Amino acid sequence: MIMAAKLEFPDNTNPYWIASTEETNYPMLNEDINVDVAIIGGGIVGISSAYLLNQAGLKTAVIEADRILNGTTGHTTAKITSQHGIIYSNIKQQMGEDSARQYAEANQSAIQHIAETISMNGIDCDFKWCPAFVYTCSDEYISELEEETQVALSLGIKASYLDSLPLPFAVKAAMRFDEQAQFHPLKYLKALAQKFTSEGGLIYENTEAVDIDHNDRPVVVTRKGNKVTAEKVIIASHFPFFDGGGLFFTKIYPEKSYIVAAQIEEQFPEGMFISAEGPGRSLRSQPFKNREIVLFAGEHHRTGHGEDTNVHYQNLFNFAQENFNVQNVLYRWSTQDCMTIDGVPYVGQLTPQNPNLYVATGFGKWGMSNGTAASMILKDLISEGDNPWARVYSPSRFFLNLSSVKSFIIQNATVAKDLVAGKLEGLPGCSELDKGEAQTINFEGDRVGIYRDENDKLHMVDTTCTHLGCELLWNNAEKTWDCPCHGSRFSYKGEIVEGPAIYQLHQANDEANIVEAKIFK
């Protein structure tokens, strides 16, 4: 164990990727428009799809509720890899070898596509070829890594099995993938967005889509009432804001993970690393001011199920200090990923009944490669009618196997439990709040959340999620109200931080004044 002086975390949770690039400033939509393709969501899928569709000659518009690339894409670890933990043996067992091959080819092709796009457009984004490793410190995963290596090799991936790694702690086994890469995702995607708009593409920020009128020619309706009429619509809003009968809320669940970015004294070894077992440890380096920072990530849990979210940052920091000489912690942030019941994203037609609506969601923790593959699939489906990898990603796929059925039952049972438990939970009476603290209370028969800000002002909101009615839980690290059912997140003022909710929480400022006057004074 390496002992070091205690270091402090940064106060804010702004990701390095966002902090190190200039904020975008695309206009808000203030009129009705007609395009060939409308894309809802300005993350890696939205921007990459827009770029490809524009290259194919289709007039395309991206509509983003916030600023582009400030969501999950701006909170990633930014590994461009086809190595997604132990997945290929699972896909082969659950869906068949052809599906596993499609998934491998899609992700390997995505890596090459990113490299070629960077080269073709001269994008400076810290792109670097490097190997990716999955390791284990447990005897339990040795045979699984051996099997995964053999399956990956059979699918054409340059994989190898190892019994040691150049890490400062011993491992029992590891798997290596060659021809993988890493980069600065926002430098890449913001350059791609500029290329897209310079060639006639449209990006609208601070423009919330709230509904889709899905007739023969779908119409996207914004919160301000403006309409975007299109031949095709892509829903790339992370968790789909529009379900359209696809029942995605039964097939997707959200997970939180955490990242601590620190400088260390020693040189970080070549490669990207992730543990096979929980609680999850992911490591990679990133160029930083003529030096490097190391991203220590992991500590995943279902959104709304982490009791004290600051503990997860502390656990990652402890891991870093135990194995490296940590000099300082420069950034910390969390991310939220949509997980599917079989581990493969949903990309393609929203439902067979909605042939002009497309969706891309459920990338787990591998959005850089899978998101890029999704854009390639969607471009082909829209412009050419088919894609060689479409079957394994199809949102309408149905592979009946015990593992997927079990996962479906468990995840929906958890949602049902969270929904009911939140309604029945007994709530404590009010206790005095310090600045930066929150609690959920029973106020005149209603469940409400109260928060005291740094200016000593009390904020009070209805804590029932506006998506499907689950009760929200407080996230003390990010200062948000989080939904344990489907991952919607709201600020302490009730504003939407993350969907699928499209309506903010009801604010109760007058009631907050009453609570302040009667209880806290």
XYZ file of C-alpha atoms in Angstrom:
521
model
C 0.000 0.000 0.000
C 1.300 3.462 -0.912
C 0.706 5.978 1.862
C 0.237 9.640 1.042
C -1.033 12.838 2.580
C -4.785 13.317 2.569
C -5.942 15.219 -0.514
C -9.158 17.158 -1.015
C -11.741 16.553 -3.723
C -12.723 19.413 -6.050
C -15.967 21.051 -4.914
C -17.654 20.787 -8.315
C -18.374 17.663 -10.363
C -17.661 19.119 -13.802
C -16.048 16.511 -16.128
C -12.586 17.156 -17.542
C -13.902 16.815 -21.110
C -16.409 19.649 -20.656
C -14.083 21.828 -18.582
C -11.299 21.620 -21.186
C -13.340 22.630 -24.268
C -15.213 25.799 -25.161
C -18.964 25.815 -24.645
C -21.018 25.591 -27.811
C -23.474 28.301 -28.766
C -25.890 26.998 -31.369
C -29.253 28.790 -31.689
C -32.591 27.854 -30.173
C -35.317 26.746 -32.578
C -37.869 29.553 -32.901
C -39.740 28.501 -36.049
C -41.239 25.503 -37.806
C -38.846 23.686 -40.148
C -38.872 20.810 -42.630
C -35.947 18.389 -42.987
C -35.232 14.908 -44.267
C -34.079 13.631 -40.859
C -34.644 15.061 -37.377
C -32.385 13.822 -34.566
C -33.439 14.268 -30.946
C -30.331 14.376 -28.772
C -26.906 15.913 -29.283
C -24.615 13.224 -27.868
C -22.238 10.949 -29.751
C -25.077 9.180 -31.575
C -26.811 12.407 -32.557
C -23.708 14.246 -33.793
C -22.156 11.195 -35.499
C -25.438 10.288 -37.214
C -25.952 13.876 -38.337
C -22.462 13.983 -39.848
C -22.974 10.716 -41.752
C -26.488 11.539 -42.952
C -25.335 14.938 -44.149
C -22.508 13.233 -46.040
C -25.166 11.026 -47.651
C -26.983 14.114 -48.944
C -29.869 14.213 -46.449
C -30.913 17.511 -44.890
C -30.574 16.871 -41.172
C -31.345 18.773 -37.962
C -30.173 17.971 -34.420
C -32.387 19.137 -31.548
C -30.822 19.221 -28.081
C -32.593 20.183 -24.836
C -29.376 21.579 -23.301
C -25.995 22.183 -24.942
C -24.763 19.428 -27.211
C -22.385 16.844 -25.705
C -23.052 17.902 -22.103
C -24.899 14.699 -21.239
C -23.567 11.157 -20.943
C -21.119 11.710 -23.833
C -19.457 14.497 -21.855
C -19.164 12.278 -18.773
C -17.560 9.169 -20.307
C -14.181 7.524 -19.702
C -13.742 7.808 -23.504
C -12.388 4.369 -24.288
C -12.831 3.471 -27.970
C -12.863 -0.271 -27.693
C -14.663 -3.449 -28.680
C -13.672 -4.940 -25.332
C -16.795 -4.584 -23.228
C -15.946 -6.770 -20.280
C -17.011 -10.392 -20.609
C -19.633 -10.066 -23.339
C -18.854 -12.116 -26.468
C -19.243 -15.493 -24.789
C -22.545 -14.264 -23.332
C -23.863 -13.048 -26.702
C -22.793 -16.282 -28.361
C -24.585 -18.329 -25.718
C -27.747 -16.191 -25.634
C -28.098 -15.080 -29.266
C -25.826 -17.315 -31.315
C -22.431 -17.008 -32.968
C -23.691 -14.879 -35.886
C -24.965 -12.237 -33.459
C -21.694 -12.253 -31.544
C -19.820 -11.786 -34.827
C -22.073 -8.888 -35.837
C -21.462 -7.189 -32.495
C -17.689 -7.654 -32.790
C -17.583 -6.398 -36.373
C -19.748 -3.377 -35.546
C -17.519 -2.245 -32.705
C -14.230 -2.947 -34.481
C -15.552 -1.035 -37.498
C -16.540 1.842 -35.230
C -12.960 2.147 -33.977
C -11.671 2.300 -37.556
C -14.382 4.785 -38.538
C -13.398 7.180 -35.751
C -9.704 6.905 -36.689
C -10.452 7.538 -40.377
C -12.795 10.462 -39.610
C -10.136 12.092 -37.431
C -7.502 11.641 -40.149
C -9.742 12.824 -42.968
C -10.822 15.987 -41.140
C -7.527 16.735 -39.381
C -9.106 16.699 -35.902
C -6.746 17.241 -32.965
C -8.376 15.204 -30.170
C -5.599 13.299 -28.363
C -6.385 10.139 -30.346
C -4.071 7.288 -29.414
C -3.897 3.618 -30.398
C -3.404 1.429 -27.332
C -4.380 -2.034 -26.074
C -7.353 -2.672 -23.784
C -7.261 -5.141 -20.886
C -9.804 -6.882 -18.693
C -8.196 -8.256 -15.539
C -9.261 -10.198 -12.475
C -7.879 -10.526 -8.971
C -10.300 -13.354 -8.226
C -10.019 -17.061 -9.004
C -13.710 -16.990 -9.928
C -13.143 -15.151 -13.222
C -10.054 -16.953 -14.550
C -11.996 -19.526 -16.583
C -14.378 -16.852 -17.853
C -11.485 -14.769 -19.179
C -9.983 -17.848 -20.821
C -13.270 -18.614 -22.555
C -13.874 -14.979 -23.531
C -10.416 -14.794 -25.120
C -11.089 -17.887 -27.238
C -14.494 -16.619 -28.351
C -13.069 -13.189 -29.232
C -10.321 -14.814 -31.309
C -12.905 -16.899 -33.178
C -14.756 -13.680 -34.066
C -11.695 -12.058 -35.619
C -10.616 -9.880 -32.687
C -6.887 -9.707 -31.933
C -7.147 -11.055 -28.399
C -4.698 -12.803 -26.080
C -4.771 -14.334 -22.601
C -2.257 -13.157 -19.982
C -1.344 -14.036 -16.411
C 0.221 -10.687 -15.485
C -0.053 -6.961 -16.253
C 2.237 -3.912 -15.815
C 0.014 -2.645 -12.980
C 1.232 -1.964 -9.423
C -0.849 -4.843 -8.042
C -0.957 -8.554 -8.814
C -3.687 -10.042 -11.007
C -4.802 -13.635 -11.392
C -5.516 -13.397 -15.135
C -6.140 -10.868 -17.902
C -7.345 -10.571 -21.494
C -5.789 -8.179 -24.015
C -7.366 -6.678 -27.127
C -5.042 -5.000 -29.625
C -5.928 -2.205 -32.097
C -8.047 -0.321 -29.568
C -7.898 3.423 -28.874
C -8.687 6.371 -26.623
C -9.271 10.092 -27.248
C -10.762 13.359 -26.001
C -14.403 12.818 -27.016
C -15.551 16.443 -27.003
C -12.610 17.713 -29.058
C -13.568 15.087 -31.628
C -17.329 15.567 -31.590
C -17.337 19.370 -31.384
C -15.104 19.421 -34.473
C -17.517 17.001 -36.151
C -20.453 19.259 -35.246
C -18.669 22.253 -36.793
C -17.997 20.238 -39.944
C -21.671 19.214 -40.067
C -23.031 22.767 -39.727
C -20.457 24.236 -42.123
C -21.872 21.939 -44.793
C -25.502 22.914 -44.262
C -26.499 20.825 -41.261
C -28.648 22.326 -38.502
C -28.099 22.168 -34.729
C -30.549 23.702 -32.265
C -29.650 23.894 -28.577
C -31.889 24.657 -25.592
C -34.731 23.180 -27.622
C -36.721 20.495 -25.809
C -38.660 17.932 -27.791
C -41.757 16.904 -25.809
C -43.755 14.810 -28.276
C -43.775 13.200 -31.716
C -46.864 13.152 -33.914
C -46.032 9.903 -35.706
C -48.181 9.862 -38.823
C -46.812 9.027 -42.290
C -44.478 12.010 -41.972
C -43.555 12.428 -38.296
C -43.615 15.814 -36.612
C -41.456 16.610 -33.588
C -43.120 19.074 -31.216
C -40.969 21.280 -28.967
C -41.866 22.698 -25.581
C -42.268 26.158 -27.127
C -44.685 24.762 -29.716
C -42.406 24.837 -32.748
C -42.565 21.830 -35.063
C -39.941 19.907 -36.984
C -41.454 17.920 -39.844
C -39.232 15.136 -41.192
C -39.253 12.011 -43.306
C -37.399 10.142 -40.555
C -36.798 10.820 -36.858
C -33.988 9.409 -34.695
C -34.560 9.356 -30.930
C -31.057 9.577 -29.469
C -31.934 11.154 -26.121
C -30.102 8.561 -23.976
C -33.220 7.086 -22.310
C -35.924 7.482 -25.017
C -38.129 10.456 -24.152
C -40.796 9.016 -26.496
C -41.691 5.354 -26.086
C -44.131 4.855 -28.975
C -45.230 1.427 -27.748
C -41.684 0.061 -27.591
C -41.954 -0.484 -23.807
C -38.360 0.619 -23.335
C -39.067 1.466 -19.704
C -39.405 -2.290 -19.118
C -36.214 -3.192 -21.031
C -33.771 -0.538 -19.798
C -32.519 0.419 -16.367
C -30.081 3.203 -15.393
C -26.742 2.761 -13.628
C -24.483 5.376 -12.057
C -20.684 5.201 -12.131
C -18.035 7.567 -10.777
C -14.719 8.970 -11.975
C -11.819 10.569 -10.112
C -9.139 12.222 -12.284
C -5.775 12.552 -10.553
C -2.132 13.227 -11.279
C 0.330 10.566 -10.122
C 4.106 10.696 -9.698
C 4.936 7.602 -11.747
C 4.365 6.953 -15.465
C 1.069 5.199 -16.074
C 1.453 1.897 -17.997
C 0.465 1.686 -21.654
C -3.154 0.692 -22.120
C -6.693 0.886 -20.768
C -7.672 -1.422 -17.903
C -10.912 -2.633 -16.319
C -11.682 -5.281 -13.711
C -13.940 -8.237 -14.461
C -15.373 -8.289 -10.944
C -17.178 -5.678 -8.901
C -17.257 -3.100 -7.474
C -15.542 -2.182 -10.748
C -12.204 -0.514 -11.318
C -11.415 1.163 -14.643
C -8.130 2.966 -15.346
C -6.740 4.965 -18.252
C -4.462 7.959 -18.715
C -5.123 11.194 -20.597
C -2.714 13.921 -21.806
C -2.953 16.999 -19.584
C -0.832 20.147 -19.867
C 2.341 18.398 -21.054
C 1.798 15.719 -18.416
C -1.011 13.248 -17.857
C -3.918 12.592 -15.588
C -5.267 9.161 -14.732
C -8.986 8.423 -14.705
C -9.984 6.029 -11.910
C -13.562 4.925 -12.562
C -16.090 2.421 -11.280
C -18.333 1.976 -8.212
C -21.446 1.370 -10.328
C -24.915 1.022 -8.824
C -28.490 1.509 -9.997
C -29.462 5.169 -10.111
C -31.123 6.201 -6.876
C -29.720 3.188 -4.996
C -26.457 4.661 -3.732
C -27.025 5.628 -0.107
C -24.237 8.222 0.178
C -22.928 9.017 -3.282
C -19.830 10.763 -1.913
C -18.662 7.398 -0.578
C -18.138 6.165 -4.143
C -15.710 8.992 -4.905
C -13.866 8.229 -1.683
C -13.605 4.531 -2.551
C -12.036 5.319 -5.927
C -9.649 7.783 -4.335
C -8.647 5.187 -1.741
C -7.964 2.679 -4.533
C -5.795 5.230 -6.355
C -3.831 6.050 -3.203
C -3.321 2.383 -2.326
C -1.681 1.669 -5.684
C -0.122 4.912 -6.953
C 1.631 7.988 -5.611
C -1.240 10.434 -6.028
C -0.155 14.069 -6.191
C -3.543 15.774 -6.491
C -7.119 15.221 -7.556
C -8.101 17.629 -10.330
C -11.583 16.483 -11.343
C -14.379 14.207 -10.219
C -17.679 13.443 -11.871
C -20.334 10.786 -12.262
C -22.044 9.348 -15.292
C -25.309 7.567 -15.920
C -25.658 4.708 -18.393
C -28.705 2.933 -19.775
C -28.352 -0.838 -19.402
C -30.343 -3.411 -21.416
C -31.517 -6.788 -20.159
C -29.199 -8.726 -22.500
C -26.255 -6.307 -22.561
C -26.658 -5.253 -26.218
C -27.936 -1.768 -27.192
C -31.221 -1.131 -28.990
C -30.576 0.506 -32.364
C -33.030 0.593 -35.276
C -36.738 1.127 -35.867
C -38.535 2.145 -32.690
C -41.207 -0.486 -33.372
C -42.332 -2.317 -36.527
C -45.488 -0.175 -36.396
C -43.416 3.039 -36.583
C -41.164 2.552 -39.640
C -40.176 6.241 -39.798
C -39.066 6.453 -36.160
C -35.655 5.156 -35.068
C -34.040 4.804 -31.667
C -30.544 4.333 -30.251
C -30.206 3.588 -26.547
C -28.827 1.183 -23.956
C -25.078 1.498 -24.599
C -24.162 0.309 -21.130
C -20.768 1.805 -20.408
C -19.458 1.549 -23.969
C -20.984 4.510 -25.783
C -17.917 5.595 -27.737
C -17.741 2.462 -29.889
C -21.378 1.386 -29.655
C -22.624 4.946 -30.202
C -20.492 5.285 -33.304
C -21.638 1.865 -34.546
C -25.224 2.999 -33.927
C -24.720 6.055 -36.144
C -23.364 3.832 -38.916
C -26.317 1.457 -38.601
C -28.880 4.281 -38.580
C -27.289 5.997 -41.567
C -27.488 2.754 -43.573
C -31.049 1.930 -42.480
C -32.275 5.402 -43.445
C -30.323 5.925 -46.671
C -30.018 2.343 -47.932
C -32.623 0.315 -46.060
C -30.333 -2.240 -44.399
C -27.124 -2.781 -42.453
C -25.127 -5.983 -41.832
C -25.200 -5.501 -38.035
C -28.840 -4.429 -37.715
C -30.170 -7.778 -36.501
C -28.176 -8.059 -33.275
C -28.980 -4.419 -32.339
C -32.655 -4.525 -33.371
C -34.979 -3.042 -30.698
C -37.536 -5.682 -31.722
C -35.161 -8.612 -31.296
C -36.420 -11.595 -29.352
C -33.922 -14.184 -28.235
C -35.686 -16.400 -25.717
C -33.157 -17.552 -23.147
C -33.196 -18.042 -19.415
C -30.628 -15.337 -18.713
C -32.567 -12.559 -20.497
C -35.890 -13.651 -19.049
C -34.391 -13.685 -15.552
C -32.856 -10.235 -16.078
C -36.185 -8.872 -17.371
C -38.040 -10.172 -14.305
C -35.437 -8.925 -11.825
C -35.173 -5.428 -13.316
C -38.918 -4.870 -13.512
C -39.434 -6.329 -10.050
C -36.893 -3.785 -8.790
C -38.763 -0.946 -10.514
C -42.071 -2.157 -9.061
C -40.501 -2.394 -5.612
C -39.077 1.131 -5.882
C -42.409 2.485 -7.072
C -44.421 0.909 -4.260
C -41.815 1.363 -1.525
C -41.530 5.065 -2.270
C -45.272 5.485 -1.795
C -45.432 3.497 1.439
C -42.226 4.667 3.071
C -42.678 6.380 6.398
C -41.078 9.818 6.488
C -39.396 11.502 9.427
C -40.363 14.885 10.716
C -38.326 17.932 9.796
C -34.874 18.301 11.267
C -32.698 21.358 10.958
C -30.843 21.571 7.636
C -27.340 22.914 7.177
C -26.356 24.614 3.934
C -26.042 22.056 1.101
C -28.252 19.496 2.844
C -31.615 18.033 1.834
C -34.267 15.706 3.213
C -37.626 14.254 2.244
C -40.500 15.065 4.603
C -44.243 14.683 4.991
C -45.728 18.138 4.634
C -49.481 18.332 5.218
C -49.931 14.797 3.842
C -47.702 15.233 0.795
C -44.216 13.833 0.193
C -41.888 16.749 -0.545
C -38.173 17.365 -0.757
C -36.492 20.334 0.883
C -32.971 21.658 0.300
C -31.063 24.554 1.842
C -28.742 26.245 -0.644
C -25.429 27.959 0.020
C -27.224 31.299 0.449
C -29.337 29.806 3.256
C -32.488 29.785 1.099
C -34.879 26.837 1.407
C -36.155 25.110 -1.764
C -39.111 22.727 -1.744
C -40.296 20.421 -4.551
C -42.760 17.611 -5.112
C -40.564 14.482 -5.158
C -42.814 12.387 -7.397
C -41.032 11.816 -10.731
C -42.967 13.325 -13.627
C -42.062 10.382 -15.875
C -43.978 7.417 -14.411
C -44.542 8.450 -10.818
C -41.702 6.883 -8.835
C -40.527 8.694 -5.713
C -37.205 10.510 -6.022
C -34.182 10.121 -3.747
C -31.579 12.741 -2.880
C -28.102 12.525 -4.435
C -25.850 14.452 -2.064
C -22.775 14.414 -4.341
C -24.463 16.022 -7.363
C -27.188 17.851 -5.387
C -29.980 16.326 -7.448
C -33.228 14.418 -6.921
C -32.791 11.058 -8.707
C -35.378 8.528 -9.853
C -34.558 4.918 -8.856
C -36.923 3.516 -11.502
C -35.854 4.974 -14.859
C -33.069 7.428 -14.069
C -34.662 10.848 -14.448
C -32.770 13.460 -12.446
C -33.824 16.916 -11.285
C -32.023 19.869 -9.716
C -32.962 20.982 -6.214
C -35.123 23.626 -7.906
C -37.014 20.916 -9.820
C -35.391 21.529 -13.218
C -34.717 18.505 -15.441
C -31.068 17.436 -15.358
C -31.549 14.143 -17.178
C -34.527 12.380 -18.805
C -36.630 10.496 -19.725
C -38.872 12.946 -17.810
C -39.980 15.873 -19.965
C -41.715 17.900 -17.243
C -39.948 19.526 -14.312
C -40.942 19.028 -10.685
C -43.554 21.241 -9.094
C -41.846 23.901 -6.992
C -43.434 24.829 -3.701
C -41.730 28.082 -2.760
C -44.675 29.388 -0.756
C -44.807 26.145 1.227
C -41.039 26.356 1.741
C -41.547 29.741 3.373
C -44.121 28.174 5.693
C -41.755 25.357 6.640
C -39.013 27.903 7.262
C -41.245 30.084 9.416
C -43.056 27.391 11.419
C -40.446 24.648 11.839
C -36.926 25.972 11.385
C -37.398 29.305 13.162
